[in-house]
mmCIF file of C-alpha atoms in Angstrom:
data_model
loop_
_atom_site.group_PDB
_atom_site.id
_atom_site.type_symbol
_atom_site.label_atom_id
_atom_site.label_comp_id
_atom_site.label_asym_id
_atom_site.label_seq_id
_atom_site.Cartn_x
_atom_site.Cartn_y
_atom_site.Cartn_z
ATOM 1 C CA PRO A 1 0.000 0.000 0.000
ATOM 2 C CA THR A 2 2.876 2.445 0.672
ATOM 3 C CA LEU A 3 4.349 2.169 -2.836
ATOM 4 C CA ALA A 4 0.900 2.551 -4.348
ATOM 5 C CA GLY A 5 0.374 5.694 -2.255
ATOM 6 C CA TYR A 6 3.694 7.168 -3.420
ATOM 7 C CA ALA A 7 2.855 6.327 -7.025
ATOM 8 C CA ALA A 8 -0.571 7.931 -6.718
ATOM 9 C CA ALA A 9 0.974 11.036 -5.123
ATOM 10 C CA ALA A 10 3.517 11.296 -7.944
ATOM 11 C CA VAL A 11 0.802 10.970 -10.600
ATOM 12 C CA LEU A 12 -1.333 13.611 -8.873
ATOM 13 C CA LEU A 13 1.640 15.979 -8.562
ATOM 14 C CA VAL A 14 2.549 15.612 -12.255
ATOM 15 C CA THR A 15 -1.111 16.094 -13.210
ATOM 16 C CA PHE A 16 -1.290 19.237 -11.063
ATOM 17 C CA VAL A 17 1.884 20.682 -12.610
ATOM 18 C CA ILE A 18 0.667 19.995 -16.146
ATOM 19 C CA ARG A 19 -2.742 21.468 -15.368
ATOM 20 C CA GLN A 20 -1.193 24.583 -13.830
ATOM 21 C CA ARG A 21 1.101 25.106 -16.823
ATOM 22 C CA LEU A 22 -1.890 24.994 -19.169
ATOM 23 C CA ALA A 23 -4.256 27.101 -17.032
ATOM 24 C CA ALA A 24 -5.029 30.682 -18.055
ATOM 25 C CA GLU A 25 -4.895 31.685 -14.376
ATOM 26 C CA PRO A 26 -2.892 29.105 -12.415
ATOM 27 C CA MET A 27 -3.236 28.775 -8.622
ATOM 28 C CA ILE A 28 0.478 29.475 -8.296
ATOM 29 C CA PRO A 29 1.385 32.247 -10.746
ATOM 30 C CA THR A 30 4.352 31.143 -12.830
ATOM 31 C CA VAL A 31 6.123 34.460 -12.215
ATOM 32 C CA LEU A 32 6.547 33.401 -8.560
ATOM 33 C CA LEU A 33 8.354 30.202 -9.416
ATOM 34 C CA GLY A 34 11.136 32.066 -11.184
ATOM 35 C CA ARG A 35 11.910 34.412 -8.270
ATOM 36 C CA ARG A 36 14.929 33.460 -6.195
ATOM 37 C CA SER A 37 13.563 35.058 -3.011
ATOM 38 C CA VAL A 38 10.373 33.009 -3.284
ATOM 39 C CA ALA A 39 12.297 29.773 -3.861
ATOM 40 C CA VAL A 40 14.798 30.413 -1.048
ATOM 41 C CA GLY A 41 12.160 31.698 1.373
ATOM 42 C CA ASN A 42 9.853 28.739 0.767
ATOM 43 C CA THR A 43 12.647 26.193 1.054
ATOM 44 C CA ILE A 44 13.711 27.636 4.403
ATOM 45 C CA PHE A 45 10.086 27.985 5.493
ATOM 46 C CA ALA A 46 9.511 24.276 4.805
ATOM 47 C CA LEU A 47 12.540 23.499 6.969
ATOM 48 C CA VAL A 48 11.255 25.773 9.743
ATOM 49 C CA GLY A 49 7.874 24.006 9.623
ATOM 50 C CA THR A 50 9.590 20.623 9.738
ATOM 51 C CA ILE A 51 11.612 21.589 12.793
ATOM 52 C CA LEU A 52 8.682 23.279 14.558
ATOM 53 C CA ILE A 53 6.106 20.499 14.313
ATOM 54 C CA GLY A 54 8.661 17.728 14.755
ATOM 55 C CA THR A 55 10.133 19.354 17.852
ATOM 56 C CA PHE A 56 6.713 19.944 19.409
ATOM 57 C CA PHE A 57 5.909 16.267 18.897
ATOM 58 C CA LEU A 58 9.184 14.985 20.348
ATOM 59 C CA ILE A 59 9.145 17.315 23.329
ATOM 60 C CA THR A 60 5.578 16.417 24.203
ATOM 61 C CA LEU A 61 6.596 12.752 24.216
ATOM 62 C CA PHE A 62 9.707 13.545 26.278
ATOM 63 C CA LEU A 63 7.814 15.506 28.912
ATOM 64 C CA GLN A 64 4.988 12.991 29.248
ATOM 65 C CA LYS A 65 6.621 9.603 28.587
ATOM 66 C CA VAL A 66 10.201 10.101 29.788
ATOM 67 C CA GLN A 67 9.742 12.709 32.512
ATOM 68 C CA GLY A 68 6.342 11.342 33.548
ATOM 69 C CA TYR A 69 4.492 14.675 33.638
ATOM 70 C CA GLY A 70 0.745 14.708 33.149
ATOM 71 C CA SER A 71 -0.679 16.671 30.247
ATOM 72 C CA ILE A 72 -1.503 19.782 32.310
ATOM 73 C CA HIS A 73 1.901 19.830 34.036
ATOM 74 C CA ALA A 74 3.680 19.317 30.692
ATOM 75 C CA ALA A 75 1.664 22.169 29.170
ATOM 76 C CA LEU A 76 2.644 24.487 32.019
ATOM 77 C CA ILE A 77 6.316 23.562 31.600
ATOM 78 C CA TYR A 78 5.940 24.263 27.878
ATOM 79 C CA LEU A 79 4.417 27.728 28.484
ATOM 80 C CA PRO A 80 7.701 29.675 28.011
ATOM 81 C CA VAL A 81 7.943 28.315 24.444
ATOM 82 C CA PRO A 82 5.060 30.342 22.958
ATOM 83 C CA ILE A 83 6.190 33.343 24.996
ATOM 84 C CA GLY A 84 9.665 33.072 23.439
ATOM 85 C CA MET A 85 8.100 32.709 20.005
ATOM 86 C CA LEU A 86 5.920 35.772 20.598
ATOM 87 C CA LEU A 87 8.992 37.793 21.611
ATOM 88 C CA GLY A 88 10.829 36.620 18.477
ATOM 89 C CA THR A 89 7.928 37.722 16.275
ATOM 90 C CA GLN A 90 7.996 41.140 17.947
ATOM 91 C CA VAL A 91 11.763 41.627 17.630
ATOM 92 C CA ALA A 92 12.059 40.492 13.985
ATOM 93 C CA PRO A 93 10.154 43.431 12.417
ATOM 94 C CA ARG A 94 12.312 45.888 14.359
ATOM 95 C CA LEU A 95 15.428 44.337 12.788
ATOM 96 C CA MET A 96 14.122 44.237 9.196
ATOM 97 C CA GLY A 97 15.992 47.439 8.387
ATOM 98 C CA ARG A 98 19.146 45.306 8.463
ATOM 99 C CA GLY A 99 17.716 43.144 5.707
ATOM 100 C CA PRO A 100 15.171 40.328 5.874
ATOM 101 C CA HIS A 101 17.783 37.757 4.820
ATOM 102 C CA ASN A 102 19.999 38.812 7.736
ATOM 103 C CA VAL A 103 17.112 38.545 10.197
ATOM 104 C CA LEU A 104 16.227 35.128 8.792
ATOM 105 C CA MET A 105 19.822 33.948 9.101
ATOM 106 C CA THR A 106 20.006 35.265 12.674
ATOM 107 C CA GLY A 107 16.795 33.431 13.580
ATOM 108 C CA LEU A 108 18.094 30.204 12.036
ATOM 109 C CA LEU A 109 21.432 30.513 13.853
ATOM 110 C CA VAL A 110 19.693 31.154 17.192
ATOM 111 C CA GLN A 111 17.585 28.042 16.581
ATOM 112 C CA ALA A 112 20.596 25.934 15.631
ATOM 113 C CA ALA A 113 22.576 27.014 18.697
ATOM 114 C CA ALA A 114 19.599 26.437 21.012
ATOM 115 C CA LEU A 115 18.822 23.025 19.501
ATOM 116 C CA ALA A 116 22.473 21.997 19.859
ATOM 117 C CA ALA A 117 22.553 23.146 23.494
ATOM 118 C CA TRP A 118 19.253 21.411 24.060
ATOM 119 C CA ALA A 119 20.465 18.137 22.561
ATOM 120 C CA LEU A 120 23.629 18.240 24.668
ATOM 121 C CA SER A 121 21.891 19.112 27.931
ATOM 122 C CA ILE A 122 18.613 17.193 27.817
ATOM 123 C CA SER A 123 18.544 14.423 30.353
ATOM 124 C CA GLU A 124 16.048 12.258 32.129
ATOM 125 C CA HIS A 125 17.529 13.253 35.478
ATOM 126 C CA GLY A 126 18.607 16.869 34.877
ATOM 127 C CA SER A 127 16.868 20.022 36.030
ATOM 128 C CA ILE A 128 13.851 20.640 33.787
ATOM 129 C CA VAL A 129 14.627 24.363 33.799
ATOM 130 C CA VAL A 130 18.226 23.890 32.594
ATOM 131 C CA THR A 131 17.628 20.966 30.256
ATOM 132 C CA PHE A 132 14.323 22.083 28.768
ATOM 133 C CA VAL A 133 12.898 25.502 29.627
ATOM 134 C CA VAL A 134 15.962 27.652 28.871
ATOM 135 C CA PRO A 135 17.033 26.050 25.559
ATOM 136 C CA ALA A 136 13.412 25.644 24.406
ATOM 137 C CA THR A 137 12.659 29.301 25.078
ATOM 138 C CA VAL A 138 15.783 30.460 23.218
ATOM 139 C CA TRP A 139 14.931 28.107 20.348
ATOM 140 C CA SER A 140 11.379 29.432 20.146
ATOM 141 C CA PHE A 141 12.659 33.030 20.106
ATOM 142 C CA GLY A 142 14.745 32.182 17.016
ATOM 143 C CA LEU A 143 11.758 30.356 15.575
ATOM 144 C CA GLY A 144 9.571 33.447 15.931
ATOM 145 C CA MET A 145 12.225 35.521 14.155
ATOM 146 C CA SER A 146 12.474 32.921 11.392
ATOM 147 C CA ILE A 147 8.727 32.727 10.792
ATOM 148 C CA VAL A 148 8.325 36.482 10.393
ATOM 149 C CA SER A 149 11.420 36.951 8.254
ATOM 150 C CA SER A 150 10.587 33.913 6.068
ATOM 151 C CA PHE A 151 7.257 35.495 5.170
ATOM 152 C CA VAL A 152 9.014 38.758 4.341
ATOM 153 C CA VAL A 153 11.620 37.001 2.180
ATOM 154 C CA CYS A 154 8.886 35.030 0.370
ATOM 155 C CA THR A 155 6.937 38.182 -0.495
ATOM 156 C CA MET A 156 9.574 40.918 -0.851
ATOM 157 C CA GLY A 157 9.657 42.820 -4.089
ATOM 158 C CA LEU A 158 6.115 41.783 -4.973
ATOM 159 C CA SER A 159 3.031 43.962 -5.186
ATOM 160 C CA GLY A 160 -0.656 43.586 -5.892
ATOM 161 C CA PRO A 161 -2.497 40.261 -5.989
ATOM 162 C CA ILE A 162 0.687 38.296 -6.593
ATOM 163 C CA THR A 163 1.755 39.148 -3.027
ATOM 164 C CA GLY A 164 -1.262 37.256 -1.703
ATOM 165 C CA ALA A 165 -0.405 34.275 -3.880
ATOM 166 C CA ALA A 166 3.184 34.337 -2.566
ATOM 167 C CA ALA A 167 1.957 34.499 1.038
ATOM 168 C CA GLY A 168 -0.438 31.611 0.386
ATOM 169 C CA LEU A 169 2.369 29.568 -1.136
ATOM 170 C CA ALA A 170 4.596 30.318 1.869
ATOM 171 C CA ASN A 171 1.895 29.251 4.324
ATOM 172 C CA THR A 172 1.251 26.039 2.380
ATOM 173 C CA THR A 173 4.969 25.297 2.240
ATOM 174 C CA PHE A 174 5.300 25.842 5.995
ATOM 175 C CA GLN A 175 2.397 23.474 6.719
ATOM 176 C CA ALA A 176 3.675 20.864 4.259
ATOM 177 C CA GLY A 177 7.111 21.016 5.873
ATOM 178 C CA GLY A 178 5.509 20.415 9.261
ATOM 179 C CA ALA A 179 3.500 17.462 7.975
ATOM 180 C CA ILE A 180 6.527 15.893 6.316
ATOM 181 C CA GLY A 181 8.703 16.443 9.374
ATOM 182 C CA LEU A 182 6.163 14.836 11.667
ATOM 183 C CA ALA A 183 5.722 11.893 9.301
ATOM 184 C CA VAL A 184 9.476 11.331 9.153
ATOM 185 C CA LEU A 185 9.790 11.472 12.946
ATOM 186 C CA ALA A 186 6.864 9.079 13.379
ATOM 187 C CA VAL A 187 8.622 6.582 11.113
ATOM 188 C CA ILE A 188 11.928 6.917 12.961
#
């Protein structure tokens, strides 16, 4: 059944591409596909979605299955994560004057450093504040910066209705990245 599903997905994707190339008004305007900023922004946005959803899944399992916290207690421990993300989304626009690509790179580097520190410090027996709360909050701050700046990179230099199409493509790419990341982690 898995190979048949992949084959069906491939056929549907090829059919969609052919249909879009022949359409008078395609869902994804062809002018978007030739823009480097759209391609780079969407590729990075897919990666951000993969990391976000996959990390949420793994950390929920860690807090509940390894650490033994109930769902409410785990949610309370997780509370600094959306706060960090909110702060990142508030800081990113203030830094856009330095260039959206630079803000995106900064957000990605903050995430990478936090994930590395997290991976090195996480432990079944360590302090939950040191091994989870601090690195997770720093990671989510970088994530918030990356989400905002990815949208800007995906839509910069565009105007009119095509901007909406670029934003829709970015959102779809982000969600698809999350779905793929979660599927890969579930298999592993």
